[in-house]
Amino acid sequence: MKKICVDDFAFKKRYTYGTIMIDIDTHRVIDVLDSRDKDRVIEWLNTYPNIKVVSRDGSRTYGAAIKASHPNAIQVTDRFHLLKNLSEAVEKYMCRLYPSRLEIPATSTTLSPEMEALYNTRNRRERILFARKKYKEGYTQSEIALLLHSAISTIGKYLTMSESDIPKSSSSTRESQHQREILKKKTKIEEVKSMFQRGTPVDEICRKTGHTYQTIMNYVSGNYSLVNGNYDNRRPGKLQKYEDEVVLLRSQGITYKKITEIIGKKGYTGTVDALRVFMQKEREHHKNSILHKEDNKKEYIARKWMIQLIYHKLDNIKGITSEQYEEVLKKYPIIGHIYKLLRQFYEIIFSKKCNELDQWMREAKELDICEIDSYISGLKNDINAVKNAINYNYNNGLAEGSVNKLKLIKRVMYGRQNSDSVLGVL
């Protein structure tokens, strides 16, 4: 036995771990240790003096153990983990710095009157203003009533109402609270920056303000976002795959109860209230983008679609068009640089261009992004194994597959998996 791959697995997650050893040539499990401690792994490796190649993930413990027991062995880190860790670093950066919806100049064509009515009539004031606007554009009262799904008499009241009787504009409680939080955070940041610029040591700023060292450094970095990255971020839920259909049906005047019945036949198991909350948020998002002047129209791209571009091609992302993508890169050019770095790293990994790795790390370092800097530091600490991953075809897939088999066995033991589904795997 000369070539092995090594990986850890959890007996009890966050408490006890083991190590599995696989022969790369025979694809068979050699041994399973009840520990992943360095000394125990060294002891096991010393019993096989002929080992020449070891494939592993980025674990420093395994790297140190292999170096101590077989200093001349070729260590190969796993390419999948190299790509995964870089992608996760970029994702963390985007979630930290950018809001859940990125504002760009409008690229889409003018909305249909039905969709415009849907988005611009979230309360009575906006319904009144919409009706008066359409009447000035030449729409009849009957046509406006159809757009708003209201009685003609109600539209007549809207049109004859005096300006003083139109309800005042008011923001939602949630939005008002968000704006107050932004002002509070801005005050904190300005206070920290003022102290830092006066030469106050960071430790003293931490003591006086109660902030951590990392928070202080984030505040003074110059690229800290006042808007919480999770604000307005929509979590995946029961309604997610029916959202477009809900918007379309609602624009046709179909009631929420009826819409729930329609999508319920297709698998939706949520409540009617969930539809109402969803539509309220949709109107909120479009409030400031639809009524702008034509030369100042804006639209919003969900950050989640930009994050999906880390892992997939643009053609495979349903939530963003090529025109919107170009507008995002114009307004946020650093995102374009990051995507370019990701593509270059992928090419280096799979095209055996080991000599280009050092140049890639220098270019990535110039972006001055702490998440990517941390990733590069990890590459440098394990640079030989990283370059071996580029030069050799070994990977940790055998170990990962065996760990998955162990997980299936554990689920059967704990009663969370039908044993019949395991027979075809083991």
Tab-separated table of C-alpha atoms in Angstrom:
chain	number	residue	atom	x	y	z
A	1	MET	CA	0.000	0.000	0.000
A	2	LYS	CA	1.606	3.243	-1.180
A	3	LYS	CA	-1.275	5.681	-1.846
A	4	ILE	CA	-3.996	6.553	0.646
A	5	CYS	CA	-6.609	9.233	1.265
A	6	VAL	CA	-7.559	10.390	4.736
A	7	ASP	CA	-10.642	12.117	6.122
A	8	ASP	CA	-12.394	12.656	9.440
A	9	PHE	CA	-15.986	11.932	10.428
A	10	ALA	CA	-18.141	12.555	13.478
A	11	PHE	CA	-19.165	9.855	15.917
A	12	LYS	CA	-21.076	12.621	17.709
A	13	LYS	CA	-20.995	15.996	15.949
A	14	ARG	CA	-18.988	18.700	17.785
A	15	TYR	CA	-17.903	16.165	20.424
A	16	THR	CA	-16.113	13.037	19.183
A	17	TYR	CA	-14.506	12.396	15.796
A	18	GLY	CA	-12.722	9.560	14.038
A	19	THR	CA	-10.440	9.080	11.033
A	20	ILE	CA	-10.952	6.847	8.014
A	21	MET	CA	-8.141	5.573	5.764
A	22	ILE	CA	-8.742	4.476	2.144
A	23	ASP	CA	-6.381	2.709	-0.277
A	24	ILE	CA	-6.448	4.785	-3.471
A	25	ASP	CA	-5.473	1.845	-5.703
A	26	THR	CA	-7.974	-0.734	-4.368
A	27	HIS	CA	-10.683	1.755	-3.277
A	28	ARG	CA	-11.081	-0.213	-0.035
A	29	VAL	CA	-11.241	0.970	3.564
A	30	ILE	CA	-7.951	0.146	5.292
A	31	ASP	CA	-8.771	1.220	8.823
A	32	VAL	CA	-11.011	3.404	10.979
A	33	LEU	CA	-9.554	5.219	13.992
A	34	ASP	CA	-11.619	6.394	16.941
A	35	SER	CA	-9.711	9.686	17.003
A	36	ARG	CA	-8.416	12.421	14.718
A	37	ASP	CA	-5.699	13.621	17.096
A	38	LYS	CA	-2.299	14.243	15.569
A	39	ASP	CA	-0.381	11.750	17.744
A	40	ARG	CA	-2.854	8.965	17.081
A	41	VAL	CA	-2.710	9.538	13.314
A	42	ILE	CA	1.115	9.621	13.399
A	43	GLU	CA	1.132	6.322	15.293
A	44	TRP	CA	-1.084	4.703	12.652
A	45	LEU	CA	0.892	6.123	9.698
A	46	ASN	CA	4.174	4.838	11.146
A	47	THR	CA	2.875	1.279	10.803
A	48	TYR	CA	2.906	1.731	6.985
A	49	PRO	CA	6.434	2.879	6.035
A	50	ASN	CA	5.834	2.431	2.272
A	51	ILE	CA	3.291	5.257	1.952
A	52	LYS	CA	4.290	7.633	-0.884
A	53	VAL	CA	1.122	9.665	-1.556
A	54	VAL	CA	-1.516	10.969	0.861
A	55	SER	CA	-4.634	12.795	-0.295
A	56	ARG	CA	-6.467	14.842	2.339
A	57	ASP	CA	-8.573	17.950	2.891
A	58	GLY	CA	-7.071	21.198	4.213
A	59	SER	CA	-6.731	19.896	7.774
A	60	ARG	CA	-3.560	21.169	9.462
A	61	THR	CA	-3.674	18.262	11.895
A	62	TYR	CA	-3.468	15.663	9.137
A	63	GLY	CA	-0.862	17.728	7.286
A	64	ALA	CA	1.375	17.893	10.354
A	65	ALA	CA	0.879	14.191	11.103
A	66	ILE	CA	1.844	13.163	7.569
A	67	LYS	CA	4.899	15.429	7.590
A	68	ALA	CA	6.049	14.018	10.941
A	69	SER	CA	5.649	10.356	9.966
A	70	HIS	CA	6.444	10.483	6.211
A	71	PRO	CA	8.359	13.701	5.463
A	72	ASN	CA	9.061	12.626	1.866
A	73	ALA	CA	5.489	11.618	1.029
A	74	ILE	CA	3.558	13.677	-1.507
A	75	GLN	CA	0.667	15.451	0.217
A	76	VAL	CA	-2.267	16.379	-2.033
A	77	THR	CA	-5.044	18.622	-0.763
A	78	ASP	CA	-8.504	18.077	-2.193
A	79	ARG	CA	-9.476	20.272	-5.165
A	80	PHE	CA	-13.152	20.237	-4.223
A	81	HIS	CA	-12.374	21.798	-0.847
A	82	LEU	CA	-10.121	24.412	-2.443
A	83	LEU	CA	-12.966	25.577	-4.689
A	84	LYS	CA	-15.606	25.234	-1.970
A	85	ASN	CA	-13.652	27.288	0.566
A	86	LEU	CA	-12.956	30.074	-1.941
A	87	SER	CA	-16.607	30.190	-2.979
A	88	GLU	CA	-17.713	30.371	0.649
A	89	ALA	CA	-15.227	33.174	1.332
A	90	VAL	CA	-16.671	35.205	-1.556
A	91	GLU	CA	-20.217	34.469	-0.383
A	92	LYS	CA	-19.405	35.685	3.139
A	93	TYR	CA	-17.936	38.878	1.702
A	94	MET	CA	-21.022	39.575	-0.406
A	95	CYS	CA	-23.368	38.926	2.525
A	96	ARG	CA	-21.279	41.188	4.756
A	97	LEU	CA	-20.962	44.164	2.431
A	98	TYR	CA	-23.998	44.196	0.141
A	99	PRO	CA	-27.702	44.553	1.038
A	100	SER	CA	-30.153	41.772	0.267
A	101	ARG	CA	-31.311	43.732	-2.827
A	102	LEU	CA	-28.849	45.604	-5.039
A	103	GLU	CA	-30.152	48.776	-6.659
A	104	ILE	CA	-29.391	49.279	-10.365
A	105	PRO	CA	-30.772	51.478	-13.179
A	106	ALA	CA	-33.948	49.992	-14.621
A	107	THR	CA	-33.414	47.639	-17.572
A	108	SER	CA	-36.903	46.237	-18.007
A	109	THR	CA	-39.628	47.682	-20.195
A	110	THR	CA	-42.540	49.675	-18.800
A	111	LEU	CA	-44.861	47.628	-16.622
A	112	SER	CA	-48.328	46.793	-17.864
A	113	PRO	CA	-51.126	48.880	-16.283
A	114	GLU	CA	-52.272	45.785	-14.344
A	115	MET	CA	-48.822	45.184	-12.836
A	116	GLU	CA	-48.326	48.891	-12.164
A	117	ALA	CA	-51.634	48.947	-10.289
A	118	LEU	CA	-50.582	45.876	-8.312
A	119	TYR	CA	-47.301	47.378	-7.165
A	120	ASN	CA	-48.458	50.965	-6.611
A	121	THR	CA	-51.619	50.439	-4.583
A	122	ARG	CA	-50.536	48.990	-1.277
A	123	ASN	CA	-52.689	51.403	0.781
A	124	ARG	CA	-55.604	53.799	0.349
A	125	ARG	CA	-53.469	56.874	-0.336
A	126	GLU	CA	-51.616	55.125	-3.155
A	127	ARG	CA	-54.846	53.769	-4.641
A	128	ILE	CA	-56.212	57.304	-4.764
A	129	LEU	CA	-53.044	58.716	-6.340
A	130	PHE	CA	-52.907	55.878	-8.872
A	131	ALA	CA	-56.532	56.446	-9.911
A	132	ARG	CA	-55.975	60.198	-10.381
A	133	LYS	CA	-52.754	59.564	-12.326
A	134	LYS	CA	-54.451	57.140	-14.720
A	135	TYR	CA	-57.413	59.489	-15.177
A	136	LYS	CA	-55.010	62.249	-16.285
A	137	GLU	CA	-53.467	59.782	-18.745
A	138	GLY	CA	-56.854	59.348	-20.414
A	139	TYR	CA	-58.215	56.234	-18.730
A	140	THR	CA	-61.959	56.147	-18.108
A	141	GLN	CA	-63.413	55.515	-14.660
A	142	SER	CA	-64.530	52.060	-15.805
A	143	GLU	CA	-61.014	51.165	-16.978
A	144	ILE	CA	-59.469	52.400	-13.705
A	145	ALA	CA	-62.044	50.399	-11.744
A	146	LEU	CA	-61.004	47.267	-13.634
A	147	LEU	CA	-57.323	47.922	-12.916
A	148	LEU	CA	-57.953	48.436	-9.191
A	149	HIS	CA	-60.694	45.776	-8.984
A	150	SER	CA	-62.926	48.388	-7.382
A	151	ALA	CA	-66.428	49.718	-7.907
A	152	ILE	CA	-66.872	52.622	-10.347
A	153	SER	CA	-68.480	54.663	-7.560
A	154	THR	CA	-65.313	54.250	-5.461
A	155	ILE	CA	-63.172	55.517	-8.331
A	156	GLY	CA	-65.534	58.500	-8.674
A	157	LYS	CA	-64.925	59.357	-5.019
A	158	TYR	CA	-61.167	59.102	-5.515
A	159	LEU	CA	-61.286	61.523	-8.467
A	160	THR	CA	-63.499	64.130	-6.801
A	161	MET	CA	-61.703	64.054	-3.460
A	162	SER	CA	-59.997	67.290	-2.450
A	163	GLU	CA	-56.238	67.331	-1.874
A	164	SER	CA	-56.689	67.927	1.849
A	165	ASP	CA	-58.772	64.761	2.203
A	166	ILE	CA	-56.134	62.484	0.687
A	167	PRO	CA	-54.477	60.459	3.510
A	168	LYS	CA	-50.957	61.483	4.434
A	169	SER	CA	-47.962	59.384	3.384
A	170	SER	CA	-46.566	57.125	6.069
A	171	SER	CA	-43.858	54.497	6.064
A	172	SER	CA	-44.382	51.081	7.573
A	173	THR	CA	-43.420	50.459	11.191
A	174	ARG	CA	-40.749	48.019	10.021
A	175	GLU	CA	-39.203	50.542	7.636
A	176	SER	CA	-39.255	53.317	10.282
A	177	GLN	CA	-37.495	51.050	12.752
A	178	HIS	CA	-34.916	50.156	10.092
A	179	GLN	CA	-34.156	53.834	9.436
A	180	ARG	CA	-33.751	54.505	13.173
A	181	GLU	CA	-31.324	51.598	13.455
A	182	ILE	CA	-29.276	52.955	10.545
A	183	LEU	CA	-28.995	56.358	12.254
A	184	LYS	CA	-27.928	54.726	15.536
A	185	LYS	CA	-25.290	52.640	13.774
A	186	LYS	CA	-24.038	55.686	11.844
A	187	THR	CA	-23.571	57.557	15.130
A	188	LYS	CA	-21.593	54.641	16.597
A	189	ILE	CA	-19.344	54.399	13.534
A	190	GLU	CA	-18.650	58.140	13.490
A	191	GLU	CA	-17.759	58.019	17.186
A	192	VAL	CA	-15.310	55.147	16.638
A	193	LYS	CA	-13.760	56.794	13.564
A	194	SER	CA	-13.316	60.075	15.443
A	195	MET	CA	-11.483	58.339	18.289
A	196	PHE	CA	-9.357	56.332	15.858
A	197	GLN	CA	-8.376	59.445	13.866
A	198	ARG	CA	-7.330	61.200	17.090
A	199	GLY	CA	-4.853	58.391	17.668
A	200	THR	CA	-6.707	56.566	20.416
A	201	PRO	CA	-5.387	52.989	20.710
A	202	VAL	CA	-7.790	50.308	19.491
A	203	ASP	CA	-7.742	48.544	22.878
A	204	GLU	CA	-8.876	51.741	24.562
A	205	ILE	CA	-11.634	52.252	21.971
A	206	CYS	CA	-12.826	48.701	22.697
A	207	ARG	CA	-12.891	49.420	26.422
A	208	LYS	CA	-14.762	52.731	26.083
A	209	THR	CA	-17.326	51.641	23.490
A	210	GLY	CA	-17.777	47.979	24.387
A	211	HIS	CA	-17.162	46.887	20.783
A	212	THR	CA	-14.863	43.996	19.885
A	213	TYR	CA	-11.531	44.513	18.148
A	214	GLN	CA	-12.891	43.120	14.868
A	215	THR	CA	-15.927	45.435	15.017
A	216	ILE	CA	-13.665	48.464	15.500
A	217	MET	CA	-11.536	47.466	12.511
A	218	ASN	CA	-14.656	46.944	10.391
A	219	TYR	CA	-15.936	50.419	11.314
A	220	VAL	CA	-12.694	52.174	10.364
A	221	SER	CA	-12.053	50.141	7.204
A	222	GLY	CA	-13.999	52.584	5.010
A	223	ASN	CA	-16.161	49.957	3.269
A	224	TYR	CA	-18.505	49.059	6.127
A	225	SER	CA	-22.172	48.935	5.110
A	226	LEU	CA	-24.717	50.693	7.318
A	227	VAL	CA	-27.466	48.398	6.065
A	228	ASN	CA	-27.592	45.005	7.718
A	229	GLY	CA	-26.874	42.421	5.037
A	230	ASN	CA	-29.867	40.351	6.181
A	231	TYR	CA	-32.372	43.219	5.948
A	232	ASP	CA	-35.157	42.271	3.526
A	233	ASN	CA	-33.395	38.987	2.819
A	234	ARG	CA	-36.079	36.462	1.922
A	235	ARG	CA	-35.553	33.036	3.384
A	236	PRO	CA	-36.517	29.994	1.321
A	237	GLY	CA	-39.979	28.826	2.336
A	238	LYS	CA	-43.111	27.030	1.239
A	239	LEU	CA	-44.182	29.922	-0.991
A	240	GLN	CA	-40.896	30.526	-2.813
A	241	LYS	CA	-41.503	28.478	-5.962
A	242	TYR	CA	-45.045	29.881	-6.348
A	243	GLU	CA	-44.143	33.585	-5.955
A	244	ASP	CA	-44.292	34.514	-9.652
A	245	GLU	CA	-47.639	32.791	-10.031
A	246	VAL	CA	-49.024	34.585	-6.958
A	247	VAL	CA	-48.020	37.977	-8.393
A	248	LEU	CA	-49.618	37.166	-11.745
A	249	LEU	CA	-52.882	35.883	-10.247
A	250	ARG	CA	-53.117	38.799	-7.850
A	251	SER	CA	-52.683	41.272	-10.731
A	252	GLN	CA	-55.786	39.673	-12.250
A	253	GLY	CA	-57.808	40.503	-9.148
A	254	ILE	CA	-58.051	36.946	-7.833
A	255	THR	CA	-58.502	36.851	-4.073
A	256	TYR	CA	-55.807	35.546	-1.738
A	257	LYS	CA	-58.105	32.731	-0.623
A	258	LYS	CA	-58.661	31.606	-4.210
A	259	ILE	CA	-54.944	31.874	-5.033
A	260	THR	CA	-54.172	29.684	-2.023
A	261	GLU	CA	-56.582	27.060	-3.350
A	262	ILE	CA	-55.007	27.185	-6.831
A	263	ILE	CA	-51.411	26.773	-5.700
A	264	GLY	CA	-52.515	24.370	-2.958
A	265	LYS	CA	-53.443	21.890	-5.694
A	266	LYS	CA	-49.845	22.181	-6.938
A	267	GLY	CA	-48.279	21.401	-3.570
A	268	TYR	CA	-48.385	24.635	-1.533
A	269	THR	CA	-49.050	23.870	2.146
A	270	GLY	CA	-48.713	27.344	3.658
A	271	THR	CA	-51.350	29.822	4.842
A	272	VAL	CA	-53.331	32.623	3.215
A	273	ASP	CA	-51.611	35.141	5.509
A	274	ALA	CA	-48.233	34.175	4.047
A	275	LEU	CA	-49.471	35.354	0.632
A	276	ARG	CA	-50.621	38.688	2.061
A	277	VAL	CA	-47.273	39.288	3.791
A	278	PHE	CA	-45.401	38.366	0.618
A	279	MET	CA	-47.399	40.804	-1.516
A	280	GLN	CA	-46.994	43.558	1.070
A	281	LYS	CA	-43.219	43.152	0.895
A	282	GLU	CA	-43.278	43.084	-2.908
A	283	ARG	CA	-45.150	46.375	-2.978
A	284	GLU	CA	-42.683	47.838	-0.486
A	285	HIS	CA	-39.750	46.876	-2.696
A	286	HIS	CA	-41.326	48.472	-5.760
A	287	LYS	CA	-42.580	51.578	-4.002
A	288	ASN	CA	-39.466	53.631	-4.720
A	289	SER	CA	-38.670	52.120	-8.102
A	290	ILE	CA	-41.857	52.380	-10.175
A	291	LEU	CA	-42.958	55.993	-9.599
A	292	HIS	CA	-39.596	57.620	-10.331
A	293	LYS	CA	-39.155	59.837	-13.356
A	294	GLU	CA	-38.434	57.899	-16.543
A	295	ASP	CA	-34.778	58.964	-16.616
A	296	ASN	CA	-34.260	57.954	-13.000
A	297	LYS	CA	-36.002	54.584	-12.803
A	298	LYS	CA	-34.418	51.940	-10.660
A	299	GLU	CA	-34.895	48.262	-10.054
A	300	TYR	CA	-33.551	45.796	-7.527
A	301	ILE	CA	-31.670	42.545	-7.974
A	302	ALA	CA	-31.763	40.050	-5.131
A	303	ARG	CA	-28.314	39.444	-3.676
A	304	LYS	CA	-29.056	35.708	-3.655
A	305	TRP	CA	-28.957	35.669	-7.476
A	306	MET	CA	-25.520	37.301	-7.460
A	307	ILE	CA	-24.366	34.704	-4.946
A	308	GLN	CA	-25.715	31.943	-7.194
A	309	LEU	CA	-23.371	33.221	-9.907
A	310	ILE	CA	-20.478	32.100	-7.715
A	311	TYR	CA	-21.543	28.521	-8.349
A	312	HIS	CA	-23.461	28.586	-11.648
A	313	LYS	CA	-23.370	30.174	-15.083
A	314	LEU	CA	-25.582	33.174	-15.852
A	315	ASP	CA	-27.758	31.126	-18.224
A	316	ASN	CA	-28.720	28.841	-15.334
A	317	ILE	CA	-29.865	31.649	-12.991
A	318	LYS	CA	-33.558	32.413	-13.449
A	319	GLY	CA	-33.675	35.602	-11.366
A	320	ILE	CA	-31.362	37.843	-13.400
A	321	THR	CA	-30.997	38.742	-17.082
A	322	SER	CA	-27.768	39.472	-18.928
A	323	GLU	CA	-28.727	43.190	-19.074
A	324	GLN	CA	-29.243	43.298	-15.313
A	325	TYR	CA	-25.958	41.456	-14.787
A	326	GLU	CA	-24.087	44.067	-16.829
A	327	GLU	CA	-25.724	46.894	-14.854
A	328	VAL	CA	-24.712	45.262	-11.560
A	329	LEU	CA	-21.080	45.028	-12.701
A	330	LYS	CA	-21.127	48.688	-13.787
A	331	LYS	CA	-22.366	49.868	-10.399
A	332	TYR	CA	-20.405	47.338	-8.319
A	333	PRO	CA	-17.234	46.677	-10.378
A	334	ILE	CA	-15.504	44.781	-7.570
A	335	ILE	CA	-18.084	41.993	-8.001
A	336	GLY	CA	-16.904	41.599	-11.587
A	337	HIS	CA	-13.280	41.349	-10.397
A	338	ILE	CA	-14.273	38.657	-7.921
A	339	TYR	CA	-16.103	36.597	-10.555
A	340	LYS	CA	-13.017	36.890	-12.787
A	341	LEU	CA	-10.792	35.635	-9.960
A	342	LEU	CA	-13.104	32.668	-9.397
A	343	ARG	CA	-12.957	31.708	-13.081
A	344	GLN	CA	-9.172	32.090	-13.162
A	345	PHE	CA	-8.740	29.919	-10.072
A	346	TYR	CA	-10.955	27.221	-11.583
A	347	GLU	CA	-8.851	27.252	-14.759
A	348	ILE	CA	-5.607	27.049	-12.761
A	349	ILE	CA	-6.880	24.088	-10.736
A	350	PHE	CA	-8.104	22.001	-13.677
A	351	SER	CA	-5.696	22.980	-16.432
A	352	LYS	CA	-2.491	22.103	-14.548
A	353	LYS	CA	-1.261	25.735	-14.602
A	354	CYS	CA	0.558	25.487	-11.302
A	355	ASN	CA	3.006	28.258	-12.233
A	356	GLU	CA	0.125	30.774	-12.425
A	357	LEU	CA	-1.019	30.256	-8.816
A	358	ASP	CA	1.431	32.735	-7.256
A	359	GLN	CA	0.382	35.496	-9.655
A	360	TRP	CA	-3.270	34.726	-8.941
A	361	MET	CA	-2.691	35.086	-5.192
A	362	ARG	CA	-0.987	38.464	-5.702
A	363	GLU	CA	-3.881	39.763	-7.787
A	364	ALA	CA	-6.440	38.480	-5.287
A	365	LYS	CA	-4.540	40.135	-2.448
A	366	GLU	CA	-4.787	43.509	-4.199
A	367	LEU	CA	-8.594	43.493	-3.770
A	368	ASP	CA	-8.031	43.945	-0.025
A	369	ILE	CA	-10.979	41.761	0.999
A	370	CYS	CA	-10.454	40.234	4.422
A	371	GLU	CA	-12.333	36.992	3.626
A	372	ILE	CA	-10.223	36.375	0.513
A	373	ASP	CA	-7.037	37.438	2.332
A	374	SER	CA	-7.768	34.817	4.983
A	375	TYR	CA	-8.267	32.196	2.272
A	376	ILE	CA	-4.969	33.110	0.613
A	377	SER	CA	-3.176	32.837	3.963
A	378	GLY	CA	-4.514	29.289	4.207
A	379	LEU	CA	-3.205	28.499	0.716
A	380	LYS	CA	0.250	29.811	1.579
A	381	ASN	CA	0.388	27.755	4.781
A	382	ASP	CA	-0.299	24.602	2.750
A	383	ILE	CA	1.197	25.701	-0.575
A	384	ASN	CA	2.999	22.456	-1.451
A	385	ALA	CA	-0.124	20.334	-1.016
A	386	VAL	CA	-2.129	22.909	-2.999
A	387	LYS	CA	0.310	22.841	-5.905
A	388	ASN	CA	0.350	19.042	-5.781
A	389	ALA	CA	-3.443	19.132	-6.145
A	390	ILE	CA	-2.928	21.025	-9.405
A	391	ASN	CA	-0.150	18.780	-10.693
A	392	TYR	CA	-1.617	15.377	-9.715
A	393	ASN	CA	-4.978	13.738	-10.348
A	394	TYR	CA	-5.485	12.398	-6.808
A	395	ASN	CA	-8.484	13.591	-4.804
A	396	ASN	CA	-10.350	12.827	-1.605
A	397	GLY	CA	-13.483	11.522	-3.269
A	398	LEU	CA	-12.967	7.952	-2.030
A	399	ALA	CA	-12.761	9.084	1.589
A	400	GLU	CA	-15.752	11.405	1.224
A	401	GLY	CA	-17.808	8.552	-0.251
A	402	SER	CA	-16.865	6.211	2.582
A	403	VAL	CA	-17.801	8.854	5.151
A	404	ASN	CA	-21.217	9.139	3.509
A	405	LYS	CA	-21.663	5.370	3.903
A	406	LEU	CA	-20.811	5.699	7.593
A	407	LYS	CA	-23.411	8.461	7.938
A	408	LEU	CA	-26.056	6.186	6.403
A	409	ILE	CA	-25.179	3.432	8.869
A	410	LYS	CA	-25.468	5.906	11.755
A	411	ARG	CA	-28.903	7.051	10.584
A	412	VAL	CA	-30.091	3.444	10.512
A	413	MET	CA	-28.744	2.915	14.019
A	414	TYR	CA	-30.554	6.006	15.283
A	415	GLY	CA	-33.781	5.075	13.474
A	416	ARG	CA	-33.736	8.032	11.075
A	417	GLN	CA	-33.140	6.050	7.859
A	418	ASN	CA	-34.823	3.009	6.368
A	419	SER	CA	-32.305	0.157	6.277
A	420	ASP	CA	-33.506	-0.917	2.813
A	421	SER	CA	-32.061	2.258	1.305
A	422	VAL	CA	-28.616	1.392	2.637
A	423	LEU	CA	-28.320	-2.046	1.053
A	424	GLY	CA	-27.543	-0.672	-2.389
A	425	VAL	CA	-24.795	1.569	-1.039
A	426	LEU	CA	-22.784	-0.782	1.173
